[in-house]
Coordinates of C-alpha atoms and ligand atoms in Angstrom, one line a residue:
M592 CA -0.7 -16.7 4.8
C593 CA -2.2 -20.1 4.3
G594 CA -0.2 -23.3 4.4
I595 CA -0.1 -26.0 1.7
V596 CA 1.1 -29.6 1.8
G597 CA 1.0 -32.5 -0.7
Y598 CA 2.2 -36.0 -1.0
L599 CA 2.5 -38.7 -3.6
G600 CA 4.3 -42.0 -2.8
D601 CA 3.8 -45.4 -1.3
K602 CA 2.8 -44.4 2.2
E603 CA -0.7 -43.4 3.6
A604 CA -1.1 -39.8 2.7
A605 CA -3.4 -38.6 5.5
P606 CA -0.9 -38.8 8.4
I607 CA 1.8 -37.2 6.3
L608 CA -0.5 -34.3 5.3
L609 CA -1.7 -33.8 8.9
S610 CA 1.8 -33.7 10.3
G611 CA 2.9 -31.3 7.5
L612 CA 0.0 -29.0 8.4
R613 CA 1.1 -29.2 12.1
R614 CA 4.5 -28.0 11.1
L615 CA 2.9 -25.0 9.5
E616 CA 0.6 -24.1 12.4
Y617 CA 3.0 -21.4 13.6
R618 CA 1.9 -19.3 10.6
G619 CA -1.7 -19.0 12.0
Y620 CA -4.9 -20.3 10.3
D621 CA -8.6 -20.5 10.9
S622 CA -9.5 -23.7 9.2
A623 CA -7.9 -26.8 7.6
G624 CA -8.6 -29.6 5.2
I625 CA -7.2 -32.5 3.2
A626 CA -8.1 -34.5 0.1
V627 CA -6.8 -38.0 -0.2
A628 CA -7.2 -40.4 -3.2
N629 CA -6.4 -44.1 -3.8
G630 CA -7.3 -44.3 -7.5
A631 CA -10.9 -43.9 -6.7
P632 CA -12.6 -40.4 -6.3
S633 CA -10.8 -38.4 -3.6
T634 CA -12.2 -37.9 -0.1
V635 CA -12.3 -34.3 1.0
L636 CA -12.4 -33.5 4.7
R637 CA -12.5 -29.9 6.0
R638 CA -13.1 -28.2 9.3
R639 CA -13.2 -24.7 10.6
G640 CA -11.0 -24.2 13.7
K641 CA -7.9 -25.9 15.0
L642 CA -6.2 -28.8 13.4
A643 CA -7.4 -31.0 16.2
E644 CA -10.9 -30.7 14.8
L645 CA -9.7 -31.9 11.4
E646 CA -7.7 -34.7 13.1
R647 CA -10.8 -35.9 14.9
L648 CA -12.7 -36.0 11.6
V649 CA -9.9 -37.9 9.8
A650 CA -9.8 -40.4 12.7
T651 CA -13.6 -41.0 12.2
E652 CA -13.6 -41.1 8.4
T653 CA -10.2 -42.9 8.0
P654 CA -9.5 -41.8 4.3
H655 CA -7.0 -44.2 2.6
G656 CA -4.7 -43.4 -0.3
N657 CA -1.1 -42.6 -1.3
V658 CA -1.9 -39.3 -3.0
G659 CA -3.2 -36.2 -1.2
I660 CA -3.1 -32.5 -0.7
G661 CA -3.8 -30.4 2.4
H662 CA -4.3 -26.8 3.5
T663 CA -4.5 -24.5 6.5
R664 CA -6.5 -21.4 5.6
W665 CA -6.1 -17.8 6.7
A666 CA -9.3 -16.2 5.4
T667 CA -9.1 -13.6 2.8
H668 CA -12.2 -14.0 0.6
G669 CA -15.1 -15.3 2.7
R670 CA -15.2 -15.8 6.4
P671 CA -13.7 -18.8 8.2
S672 CA -16.1 -21.8 7.8
D673 CA -16.2 -25.5 6.9
E674 CA -17.5 -24.5 3.4
N675 CA -14.8 -21.9 2.7
A676 CA -12.0 -24.2 4.0
H677 CA -9.8 -25.9 1.3
P678 CA -9.6 -28.2 -0.6
H679 CA -12.4 -27.2 -2.9
K680 CA -13.9 -30.0 -4.9
V681 CA -15.6 -29.2 -8.2
G682 CA -16.6 -32.2 -10.4
G683 CA -13.6 -34.5 -9.9
V684 CA -11.1 -31.7 -9.2
S685 CA -9.8 -31.1 -5.7
L686 CA -7.7 -27.9 -5.3
V687 CA -5.9 -25.8 -2.6
H688 CA -4.7 -22.3 -3.1
N689 CA -2.6 -19.6 -1.4
G690 CA -2.8 -16.1 -2.6
I691 CA -5.4 -13.8 -4.1
I692 CA -7.2 -14.0 -7.4
E693 CA -7.6 -10.4 -8.6
N694 CA -10.3 -10.9 -11.2
H695 CA -12.5 -13.2 -9.1
V696 CA -15.6 -11.1 -9.3
D697 CA -15.6 -11.2 -13.2
L698 CA -14.7 -14.9 -13.3
R699 CA -17.4 -15.9 -10.8
R700 CA -20.0 -14.0 -12.8
R701 CA -18.9 -15.6 -16.0
L702 CA -18.9 -19.1 -14.5
Q703 CA -22.3 -18.5 -13.0
G704 CA -23.5 -17.5 -16.4
E705 CA -22.5 -21.0 -17.5
A706 CA -24.8 -22.4 -14.9
R707 CA -22.0 -23.3 -12.5
V708 CA -23.0 -23.4 -8.9
F709 CA -20.7 -22.2 -6.1
K710 CA -20.6 -23.7 -2.7
S711 CA -18.3 -21.3 -1.0
E712 CA -17.5 -17.6 -0.9
T713 CA -13.9 -18.1 -1.9
D714 CA -11.9 -17.0 -4.9
T715 CA -10.3 -20.4 -4.8
E716 CA -13.4 -22.3 -5.8
I717 CA -13.3 -20.3 -9.1
V718 CA -10.0 -21.9 -10.0
A719 CA -11.4 -25.4 -9.3
H720 CA -14.3 -24.6 -11.6
L721 CA -11.9 -23.4 -14.3
V722 CA -9.8 -26.6 -14.1
D723 CA -13.0 -28.8 -14.1
R724 CA -14.3 -26.8 -17.1
A725 CA -11.0 -27.3 -19.0
L726 CA -11.1 -31.0 -18.4
R727 CA -14.7 -31.3 -19.6
D728 CA -13.8 -29.2 -22.6
G729 CA -11.3 -32.0 -23.5
A730 CA -7.9 -30.9 -22.0
P731 CA -5.9 -34.1 -22.6
T732 CA -3.9 -33.9 -19.3
L733 CA -4.3 -32.4 -15.9
I734 CA -1.3 -30.1 -16.4
E735 CA -2.9 -28.9 -19.7
A736 CA -6.2 -28.2 -17.9
V737 CA -4.5 -26.3 -15.1
R738 CA -2.6 -24.3 -17.7
M739 CA -5.8 -23.4 -19.5
A740 CA -7.5 -22.4 -16.2
L741 CA -4.6 -20.2 -15.2
S742 CA -4.6 -18.4 -18.5
E743 CA -7.8 -16.8 -17.3
V744 CA -6.6 -16.0 -13.8
R745 CA -4.9 -12.7 -12.8
G746 CA -3.4 -12.5 -9.3
A747 CA -1.0 -14.2 -6.9
Y748 CA -1.2 -17.9 -6.3
A749 CA 0.3 -21.1 -5.4
I750 CA -2.2 -23.8 -6.4
V751 CA -2.1 -27.6 -6.0
V752 CA -4.6 -29.8 -7.9
M753 CA -5.7 -33.4 -8.0
S754 CA -8.2 -34.9 -10.3
D755 CA -10.3 -38.1 -10.1
D756 CA -9.9 -38.5 -13.8
H757 CA -6.1 -38.4 -13.5
P758 CA -5.3 -40.4 -10.4
E759 CA -1.8 -40.9 -9.2
Q760 CA -0.7 -37.3 -10.0
I761 CA -0.6 -33.9 -8.6
V762 CA -0.2 -30.7 -10.5
A763 CA 1.0 -27.5 -8.9
A764 CA 1.7 -24.0 -10.1
K765 CA 3.3 -20.9 -8.7
N766 CA 2.9 -17.2 -9.3
A767 CA 4.0 -14.9 -6.4
S768 CA 3.2 -17.3 -3.6
P769 CA 5.8 -19.7 -2.4
L770 CA 5.8 -23.4 -3.3
V771 CA 8.6 -26.0 -2.7
L772 CA 8.9 -29.6 -3.6
G773 CA 10.6 -32.2 -1.3
I774 CA 12.3 -34.9 -3.2
G775 CA 12.4 -38.3 -1.5
E776 CA 13.1 -41.9 -2.4
S777 CA 10.2 -42.8 -4.8
E778 CA 8.0 -40.2 -3.1
T779 CA 7.5 -36.5 -3.5
F780 CA 6.3 -33.9 -1.0
L781 CA 5.1 -30.5 -1.6
A782 CA 4.6 -27.5 0.7
S783 CA 4.2 -23.8 0.9
D784 CA 7.1 -23.7 3.4
V785 CA 10.2 -25.8 4.1
P786 CA 9.3 -26.7 7.8
A787 CA 6.5 -29.1 6.5
L788 CA 9.2 -31.0 4.5
L789 CA 12.1 -31.3 6.9
E790 CA 11.0 -34.5 8.7
H791 CA 10.9 -36.3 5.3
T792 CA 13.7 -34.8 3.2
R793 CA 16.3 -32.0 3.0
D794 CA 16.5 -32.1 -0.8
V795 CA 14.2 -29.4 -2.0
L796 CA 13.3 -27.7 -5.2
F797 CA 11.9 -24.2 -5.0
L798 CA 9.4 -23.4 -7.8
E799 CA 9.9 -20.0 -9.4
E800 CA 7.4 -17.5 -10.8
G801 CA 5.3 -18.8 -13.7
E802 CA 6.4 -22.5 -13.2
I803 CA 4.0 -25.4 -13.2
V804 CA 4.9 -28.9 -12.1
E805 CA 3.5 -32.4 -12.7
I806 CA 4.2 -34.9 -9.9
T807 CA 3.7 -38.6 -10.8
R808 CA 5.2 -41.9 -9.7
G809 CA 7.9 -41.3 -12.3
G810 CA 9.1 -38.2 -10.5
V811 CA 8.6 -34.5 -11.1
R812 CA 8.6 -32.5 -14.3
V813 CA 8.8 -28.7 -14.0
E814 CA 7.7 -26.5 -16.9
R815 CA 7.2 -22.9 -17.7
M816 CA 3.7 -21.9 -18.4
D817 CA 4.5 -21.9 -22.1
G818 CA 5.5 -25.6 -21.9
R819 CA 9.3 -25.2 -22.0
V820 CA 10.8 -27.8 -19.6
V821 CA 12.8 -26.4 -16.7
E822 CA 16.0 -28.4 -15.6
R823 CA 16.9 -27.5 -12.0
S824 CA 18.6 -29.7 -9.5
P825 CA 17.2 -30.0 -5.9
R826 CA 19.2 -28.1 -3.3
R827 CA 20.0 -29.4 0.1
I828 CA 18.6 -27.4 3.0
E829 CA 20.7 -27.3 6.2
W830 CA 18.3 -25.2 8.3
D831 CA 17.1 -26.6 11.5
A832 CA 13.3 -26.6 12.1
A833 CA 13.3 -23.3 14.0
Q834 CA 15.3 -21.5 11.2
A835 CA 13.0 -23.1 8.6
E836 CA 9.9 -21.6 10.2
K837 CA 11.5 -18.2 9.9
G838 CA 12.4 -18.8 6.3
G839 CA 16.1 -18.7 7.1
Y840 CA 15.8 -15.3 9.0
P841 CA 17.0 -15.3 12.6
H842 CA 13.7 -13.8 13.8
F843 CA 10.0 -13.6 12.7
M844 CA 10.2 -9.8 13.0
L845 CA 13.0 -9.6 10.4
K846 CA 11.2 -12.0 8.1
E847 CA 8.0 -9.9 8.4
I848 CA 10.0 -6.7 7.7
H849 CA 11.2 -8.3 4.5
E850 CA 7.7 -9.5 3.7
Q851 CA 6.4 -5.9 3.4
P852 CA 6.7 -5.4 -0.3
R853 CA 4.5 -8.5 -0.8
A854 CA 2.1 -7.5 1.9
I855 CA 1.6 -4.1 0.2
A856 CA 1.3 -5.6 -3.2
D857 CA -1.4 -8.1 -2.0
T858 CA -3.3 -5.3 -0.2
L859 CA -3.4 -3.3 -3.4
R860 CA -4.0 -6.2 -5.7
G861 CA -7.3 -6.0 -7.6
R862 CA -8.2 -2.8 -5.8
L863 CA -5.9 -0.2 -7.3
D864 CA -7.0 1.0 -10.8
V865 CA -4.1 3.0 -12.2
E866 CA -5.7 3.6 -15.6
G867 CA -8.9 4.8 -14.0
G868 CA -7.0 6.8 -11.3
D869 CA -9.2 5.1 -8.7
A870 CA -9.4 2.5 -6.0
S871 CA -12.1 0.0 -5.0
I872 CA -13.0 -0.5 -1.3
G873 CA -15.2 -3.4 -2.0
T874 CA -18.9 -3.4 -1.3
F875 CA -18.9 -0.7 1.4
D876 CA -20.5 2.5 0.2
A877 CA -18.6 5.4 1.9
D878 CA -21.2 7.9 0.6
A879 CA -18.4 10.3 0.2
G880 CA -20.5 13.2 -1.0
R881 CA -22.4 13.3 2.3
L882 CA -19.5 12.8 4.6
R883 CA -18.9 15.6 7.1
R884 CA -15.9 14.0 8.7
V885 CA -13.8 10.9 9.0
V886 CA -12.8 9.7 12.5
L887 CA -10.0 7.2 12.7
L888 CA -10.0 5.1 15.8
A889 CA -7.2 2.7 16.9
C890 CA -4.5 1.9 19.4
G891 CA -0.7 1.7 19.4
T892 CA 0.9 1.1 16.0
S893 CA -2.5 1.1 14.3
Y894 CA -3.1 4.6 15.8
H895 CA 0.0 5.8 14.1
A896 CA -1.4 4.4 10.8
G897 CA -4.5 6.4 11.6
L898 CA -2.4 9.6 12.0
V899 CA -1.0 9.0 8.5
G900 CA -4.5 8.3 7.3
K901 CA -5.6 11.8 8.4
F902 CA -3.0 13.3 6.0
L903 CA -4.1 11.0 3.2
I904 CA -7.8 11.6 3.6
E905 CA -7.6 15.4 4.1
G906 CA -4.9 15.6 1.3
L907 CA -6.7 13.5 -1.3
A908 CA -10.3 13.8 -0.5
G909 CA -10.5 17.2 1.3
I910 CA -12.7 15.7 4.0
P911 CA -11.8 16.7 7.6
A912 CA -10.3 13.8 9.4
E913 CA -9.7 13.3 13.1
V914 CA -7.7 10.6 14.8
D915 CA -8.5 9.4 18.3
L916 CA -7.0 6.8 20.6
A917 CA -9.8 4.3 20.9
S918 CA -9.1 4.0 24.7
E919 CA -9.8 7.7 25.0
F920 CA -12.7 8.1 22.6
R921 CA -14.8 5.4 24.2
Y922 CA -14.7 7.2 27.6
R923 CA -15.4 10.7 26.3
D924 CA -18.8 12.0 25.3
P925 CA -17.8 12.1 21.6
V926 CA -19.6 14.4 19.2
I927 CA -20.3 12.1 16.4
G928 CA -23.3 11.3 14.2
P929 CA -24.8 10.0 11.0
D930 CA -22.7 12.2 8.7
D931 CA -19.4 10.9 10.2
L932 CA -17.6 7.8 9.0
V933 CA -15.6 6.0 11.6
V934 CA -12.6 4.0 10.4
G935 CA -11.5 1.4 13.1
I936 CA -8.0 0.2 12.4
S937 CA -6.7 -3.0 14.0
Q938 CA -4.4 -5.7 12.7
S939 CA -5.8 -8.3 15.1
G940 CA -9.4 -7.1 14.7
E941 CA -10.1 -7.8 18.3
T942 CA -8.5 -5.0 20.4
A943 CA -11.0 -4.4 23.2
D944 CA -10.7 -0.6 23.2
T945 CA -11.1 -0.3 19.4
L946 CA -14.0 -2.6 19.4
A947 CA -15.8 -0.7 22.1
A948 CA -15.0 2.7 20.4
I949 CA -16.6 1.5 17.2
K950 CA -19.7 0.3 19.0
E951 CA -19.9 3.6 20.8
A952 CA -19.7 5.6 17.5
R953 CA -22.3 3.4 15.8
S954 CA -24.6 3.7 18.7
R955 CA -24.5 7.4 18.0
G956 CA -25.4 6.9 14.4
A957 CA -22.0 7.0 12.7
R958 CA -21.2 4.4 10.1
A959 CA -18.1 2.3 10.6
L960 CA -15.5 0.8 8.3
A961 CA -13.0 -1.7 9.7
I962 CA -9.4 -1.9 8.4
S963 CA -8.3 -5.3 9.7
N964 CA -5.9 -8.1 8.9
V965 CA -8.2 -10.8 10.1
V966 CA -11.3 -11.6 8.0
D967 CA -14.5 -11.7 9.9
S968 CA -12.8 -10.5 13.1
A969 CA -14.8 -9.0 15.9
I970 CA -14.0 -5.5 14.8
A971 CA -15.0 -6.3 11.2
R972 CA -18.3 -7.8 12.4
A973 CA -19.0 -4.8 14.6
S974 CA -18.6 -2.5 11.6
D975 CA -20.8 -1.7 8.5
G976 CA -18.0 -2.9 6.2
A977 CA -14.4 -4.0 6.1
L978 CA -11.4 -3.2 4.0
Y979 CA -9.0 -6.0 4.7
T980 CA -5.3 -5.8 4.7
Y981 CA -3.6 -8.9 3.2
A982 CA -0.3 -8.9 5.2
G983 CA -0.8 -12.5 6.3
P984 CA -0.4 -13.6 9.9
E985 CA 2.1 -11.5 11.8
I986 CA 3.9 -13.5 14.5
G987 CA 6.4 -11.0 15.8
V988 CA 4.7 -9.1 18.6
A989 CA 6.0 -5.8 17.3
S990 CA 3.8 -4.9 14.3
T991 CA 5.7 -4.2 11.1
K992 CA 4.1 -5.6 7.9
C993 CA 0.6 -5.1 9.3
F994 CA 1.4 -1.4 9.9
T995 CA 2.5 -0.7 6.3
A996 CA -0.4 -2.8 4.9
Q997 CA -2.7 -0.5 7.0
L998 CA -1.1 2.5 5.4
A999 CA -1.7 1.0 1.9
A1000 CA -5.4 0.4 2.8
L1001 CA -5.7 4.0 4.0
A1002 CA -4.2 5.2 0.8
L1003 CA -6.7 3.2 -1.2
L1004 CA -9.6 4.6 1.0
A1005 CA -8.3 8.2 0.5
L1006 CA -8.0 7.8 -3.2
H1007 CA -11.4 6.3 -3.4
L1008 CA -12.9 9.1 -1.4
G1009 CA -10.9 11.8 -3.3
R1010 CA -12.3 10.7 -6.7
R1011 CA -15.8 10.8 -5.3
T1012 CA -15.6 14.2 -3.6
G1013 CA -14.1 15.5 -6.8
K1014 CA -11.0 16.8 -5.0
L1015 CA -8.9 14.5 -7.2
S1016 CA -9.1 14.8 -10.9
L1017 CA -8.7 11.8 -13.2
E1018 CA -5.1 12.9 -13.9
A1019 CA -4.2 13.5 -10.2
G1020 CA -5.9 10.1 -9.3
R1021 CA -3.8 8.4 -12.0
A1022 CA -0.6 10.0 -10.8
F1023 CA -1.2 9.0 -7.2
A1024 CA -2.3 5.4 -8.1
S1025 CA 0.8 5.0 -10.2
E1026 CA 3.0 6.2 -7.4
L1027 CA 1.2 3.9 -5.0
Q1028 CA 1.8 0.9 -7.3
Q1029 CA 5.5 1.6 -7.3
I1030 CA 5.8 1.4 -3.5
P1031 CA 6.5 -2.4 -3.2
A1032 CA 9.4 -2.1 -5.6
K1033 CA 10.7 1.0 -3.7
M1034 CA 10.4 -0.9 -0.4
E1035 CA 12.5 -3.7 -1.9
R1036 CA 15.2 -1.0 -2.6
V1037 CA 15.0 0.2 1.0
L1038 CA 15.4 -3.3 2.3
A1039 CA 18.4 -3.9 0.0
V1040 CA 20.3 -0.7 1.0
S1041 CA 19.4 -0.8 4.7
G1042 CA 21.2 -4.1 5.0
D1043 CA 23.1 -4.6 8.2
L1044 CA 22.7 -1.9 10.9
S1045 CA 24.5 -3.8 13.5
D1046 CA 27.3 -1.2 13.8
V1047 CA 24.9 1.6 14.5
A1048 CA 22.9 -0.7 16.7
Q1049 CA 26.0 -1.6 18.8
R1050 CA 26.7 2.1 19.4
S1051 CA 23.0 2.7 20.3
A1052 CA 22.5 -0.3 22.5
S1053 CA 24.0 1.3 25.6
V1054 CA 22.1 4.6 25.5
S1055 CA 19.2 5.2 27.8
D1056 CA 17.1 7.6 25.6
V1057 CA 16.6 8.3 21.9
L1058 CA 14.6 11.1 20.4
F1059 CA 12.8 10.7 17.0
L1060 CA 11.9 13.8 15.1
G1061 CA 9.6 14.2 12.1
R1062 CA 7.3 16.7 10.6
G1063 CA 4.0 16.5 8.6
V1064 CA 3.2 13.1 7.5
N1065 CA 6.5 11.8 8.8
Y1066 CA 5.7 12.9 12.4
P1067 CA 3.5 9.7 12.9
I1068 CA 6.6 7.8 11.7
A1069 CA 8.7 9.4 14.4
L1070 CA 6.1 8.2 16.9
E1071 CA 6.1 4.7 15.3
G1072 CA 10.0 4.6 15.2
A1073 CA 10.1 5.4 18.9
L1074 CA 7.4 2.9 19.7
K1075 CA 9.2 0.1 17.8
L1076 CA 12.5 0.9 19.7
K1077 CA 10.8 1.0 23.1
E1078 CA 8.9 -2.2 22.5
I1079 CA 11.8 -4.5 21.7
S1080 CA 15.0 -2.7 22.9
Y1081 CA 13.5 -1.4 26.2
I1082 CA 15.3 1.9 25.6
H1083 CA 13.2 4.9 26.4
A1084 CA 12.4 6.6 23.1
E1085 CA 10.1 9.6 22.3
G1086 CA 8.7 10.7 19.0
Y1087 CA 8.3 14.4 18.6
A1088 CA 7.1 16.8 16.0
A1089 CA 10.4 18.4 15.0
G1090 CA 9.0 21.9 15.2
E1091 CA 8.1 21.3 18.9
M1092 CA 11.7 20.6 19.9
K1093 CA 12.5 24.1 20.8
H1094 CA 9.5 24.2 23.1
G1095 CA 11.0 21.7 25.6
P1096 CA 12.8 18.6 24.5
I1097 CA 15.8 20.5 23.3
A1098 CA 16.9 20.6 26.9
L1099 CA 17.6 16.9 26.7
I1100 CA 20.1 17.1 23.9
D1101 CA 23.8 16.4 24.6
D1102 CA 26.5 14.3 23.1
G1103 CA 25.1 11.1 24.6
M1104 CA 21.7 11.5 23.0
P1105 CA 21.0 9.9 19.6
V1106 CA 18.4 11.8 17.6
V1107 CA 16.7 10.1 14.7
V1108 CA 15.6 12.7 12.2
I1109 CA 13.2 11.7 9.4
A1110 CA 13.9 14.2 6.7
P1111 CA 13.0 13.0 3.2
M1112 CA 12.7 15.6 0.4
G1113 CA 9.3 17.4 0.6
P1114 CA 7.5 20.4 1.9
S1115 CA 9.0 20.1 5.4
Y1116 CA 12.5 19.4 4.4
E1117 CA 14.0 22.8 4.9
K1118 CA 12.2 23.2 8.3
V1119 CA 13.5 19.8 9.5
L1120 CA 17.1 20.8 8.5
S1121 CA 16.8 23.9 10.8
N1122 CA 15.7 21.6 13.6
L1123 CA 18.6 19.3 12.8
A1124 CA 21.0 22.2 13.0
E1125 CA 19.7 22.9 16.6
V1126 CA 20.5 19.3 17.5
K1127 CA 23.9 19.5 15.9
A1128 CA 24.8 22.7 17.8
R1129 CA 24.3 20.8 21.0
D1130 CA 26.5 17.9 20.0
G1131 CA 23.6 15.5 19.5
R1132 CA 24.4 12.4 17.4
I1133 CA 22.2 12.4 14.3
I1134 CA 20.8 9.4 12.5
A1135 CA 18.9 10.7 9.5
V1136 CA 16.4 9.0 7.2
A1137 CA 16.9 10.8 3.9
T1138 CA 16.0 10.7 0.3
E1139 CA 18.6 8.8 -1.8
G1140 CA 21.3 11.1 -3.0
D1141 CA 20.8 13.8 -0.4
K1142 CA 24.4 15.0 0.0
H1143 CA 23.7 17.7 2.4
L1144 CA 22.1 15.5 5.0
R1145 CA 25.0 13.1 4.6
S1146 CA 27.4 15.8 5.4
V1147 CA 25.7 16.9 8.7
S1148 CA 24.6 13.4 10.0
D1149 CA 26.5 10.7 11.7
V1150 CA 24.5 7.9 10.0
V1151 CA 22.2 8.2 6.9
L1152 CA 19.5 5.7 6.2
S1153 CA 18.4 6.2 2.6
V1154 CA 14.9 5.8 1.0
P1155 CA 13.9 6.3 -2.6
D1156 CA 12.0 9.5 -3.5
A1157 CA 8.2 9.4 -3.3
P1158 CA 5.4 11.9 -3.0
P1159 CA 5.1 13.1 0.6
L1160 CA 1.8 11.3 1.3
L1161 CA 3.4 8.0 0.4
Q1162 CA 6.8 8.6 2.2
P1163 CA 5.7 6.9 5.5
L1164 CA 5.5 3.6 3.7
L1165 CA 9.2 3.9 3.0
T1166 CA 10.6 6.0 5.9
V1167 CA 9.3 3.6 8.5
V1168 CA 11.2 0.6 7.1
P1169 CA 14.8 1.6 8.2
L1170 CA 13.4 2.5 11.6
Q1171 CA 11.9 -1.0 12.0
I1172 CA 15.3 -2.4 11.0
L1173 CA 17.1 0.0 13.4
A1174 CA 14.8 -1.1 16.3
Y1175 CA 15.3 -4.7 15.4
S1176 CA 19.1 -4.4 15.2
V1177 CA 19.3 -2.6 18.6
A1178 CA 17.2 -5.3 20.2
V1179 CA 19.4 -8.0 18.7
A1180 CA 22.5 -6.1 19.9
K1181 CA 21.1 -6.1 23.4
G1182 CA 20.3 -9.8 23.3
N1183 CA 16.6 -9.3 23.8
D1184 CA 13.8 -11.6 22.8
V1185 CA 12.8 -9.8 19.6
D1186 CA 9.7 -11.7 18.7
Q1187 CA 8.3 -11.9 22.2
P1188 CA 9.3 -8.7 24.1
R1189 CA 8.6 -8.7 27.8
N1190 CA 5.2 -7.6 29.0
L1191 CA 3.6 -7.5 25.6
A1192 CA 0.9 -9.6 23.9
K1193 CA 0.1 -9.8 20.2
S1194 CA -3.6 -9.0 20.7
V1195 CA -4.9 -6.9 23.6
T1196 CA -8.4 -8.1 24.4
V1197 CA -8.6 -6.4 27.8
E1198 CA -9.1 -2.8 28.6
Ligands
F6R1343 C1 3.0 -2.4 18.4 C2 1.7 -3.1 18.3 C3 0.6 -2.6 19.2 C4 -0.8 -2.7 18.4 C5 -1.9 -2.3 19.3 C6 -3.2 -2.4 18.6 O1 3.9 -3.0 17.6 O2 1.5 -4.1 17.7 O3 0.8 -1.2 19.5 O4 -0.7 -1.9 17.3 O5 -2.0 -3.2 20.4 O6 -3.4 -3.7 18.1 P1 -4.4 -4.0 16.9 O7 -3.8 -3.3 15.6 O8 -4.5 -5.5 16.8 O9 -5.7 -3.4 17.2

C-alpha cells in the first residue's frame, strides 16, 4: 500500500520527509509528493514515477518549513499521474491518505453538486474537500474539521492533514490502515510504517482504530472520534531496519500471508452489497444476458485463481466458463468471438503471455476484463475494463495475498453475473454475499490456529516429493499448494485431482511420501476420504486440511490443518492459507531464501 510520512519540529521538513519516503520505497509505489509549510501557505510538490523525480523537483523549488507531510502512492482510484499523486490541496487544506473510501462516488457527486471542482480522479481529494468545507462552515479547529469530514466517510483510511489556516499543526486519523507516531525531543514524526521513523527515534506510538491525533509544538494529543482523550505511553521499538520493513515478521512472504484478511476486505470494500445480494464490478458492463461463455486466461498462480473462477462463474451465474493458460491460448487458433467475455488475471498486470492472449482474444472480437493488482497496468489498458484487487504491493516472489484477492474479485464477478443471468435469486445472492463478507474474519481464525508449522516442516524438509490431492473447487488449491512448495522449498510437488490418483500416481505412494489432502466438509468430502484410505493403505503420511472439528480426519491423518466451515465455492480462500504457511515453513526449515527463490522473478515480461 501507499506510504505516509509527516514531520513537525525545528528542522527543515523536506529532507526528513524525503528520507522517510526512501525508507518506505521497498513497499512499491508509482508516484510521490510532499507538502511543506513555514507558517505561510504550504508548498505542494508531486511527481509521477520514482522518488528521484520528486527529489529533483524539490531541489529546484527548495521548499522551506518545519512542518510537512509526504506520501508515496500505489494507485487504487485513478491512474498513476502527477495530478493523482498526494498530497491533495483543496483551499488551504493539504492531505495525504492511505486506504479506500467506500462511498466516494456518492460523496463526489454531492460535492460537485455544491459546485466544488475536482482536479484528480482520486477518492482522497474528496476528503480534502470535506475538510476544507468543514473549515469554511466554521469548524473552530483543524481536528474538529477532520472529525466532521470523517463523519461522512465510510471506508478504510489513514489520513494526515495540514491547513494553511492552522499552521504549526498536523492532524491525523486512523481507521483500518496503519499509522504510527515517532516521539522525539521537541519534534514529532509520523509514518504509515516504522522503518520511516527509525533513523530519528525508537519511541513510537501506534494509533488504534478510530483514533485521531493533533500534533503541535506542545506535543501530541490522541483522542477517540467522540472526543475522549486517549492516554497511552510510547513503546520502544527494538527492531532493526530490515525487521521493521517486514513489520516484525522474519520474511515478507509471512507478512503478506498475514495481510490476507485485510487484502480481501479491501477488495470487497464498497463493492459487496450484502443487503441487495449483489456485487458491483465498477463501470464495466459485462452484458451478462448476452454472454455465451467466459474464458479465463492467466499464468501460474493466477491461472489457479482462474480455475477456481470457473467453479464460481458456472456455479453462481450458470455461464459456461473455460480456463486457459495464457501461454497456450495465444499460440492456438482459439475459437472465440463477440459473445465471449475474456477475463485476464494477473497480479503484476504485465505478464507477457497474458497480455498477448488478451490482445489475441480482443482481435477476434471478444471483450476483455482485467483482474489486476496494479492500476492502469499494461493488461488493464489492453482490456475493455478492469476489476482491481486491492492487495497492496506484494514483495515476496511467491504470490499469496494477490492470489486470495484474485479469488475475492472472481467471487464478486460471479455474484454480479449470477444476479444478472437470474441464476441467483435475491435470497441466494444475499446468502452468498454474507458468507463472502465473513471470509476475512475466518481467515484470521485460520492464521491464528495454523501458528507454527515448524515441526511438520522439519519432518518434510528432507523428502524429495510431495503429492497434493483435492477435488472439485479444492483441486486448484492442490495445484496451488504444490506450486508454492516447489517455488520456495525446491521440493518436487504435484497437485492432483484426488479421483485421478488410482489412474497412475498411486504407484508413487510409500511410507516416505507425504500426501497433502484437502478435505473440507462439502460435496466431495466422502469421495476424498476414500482416496485418503487408498493412501493410508500404502503407508503414505497424510497431512490433511480439514474443517474445524472433523474428528474422523483427525483420527486417520498424521497432521491436521484446520479451517472454519464455509460454503464450498468459498473454501479455497481458506484452504489455501495453511498450505501457504506449510510451504513457507518448509522453505525456512531448509534455510532457503523465501522471498527471492532461485530462478524466479516477480513479474515475467518475457515469453
Ligand atoms: C507464483 C507466481 C507466479 C505468477 C505468474 C503470473 O507464486 O507468483 O506463478 O502467478 O508468473 O504472474 P501475474 O499474476 O503477475 O500475471
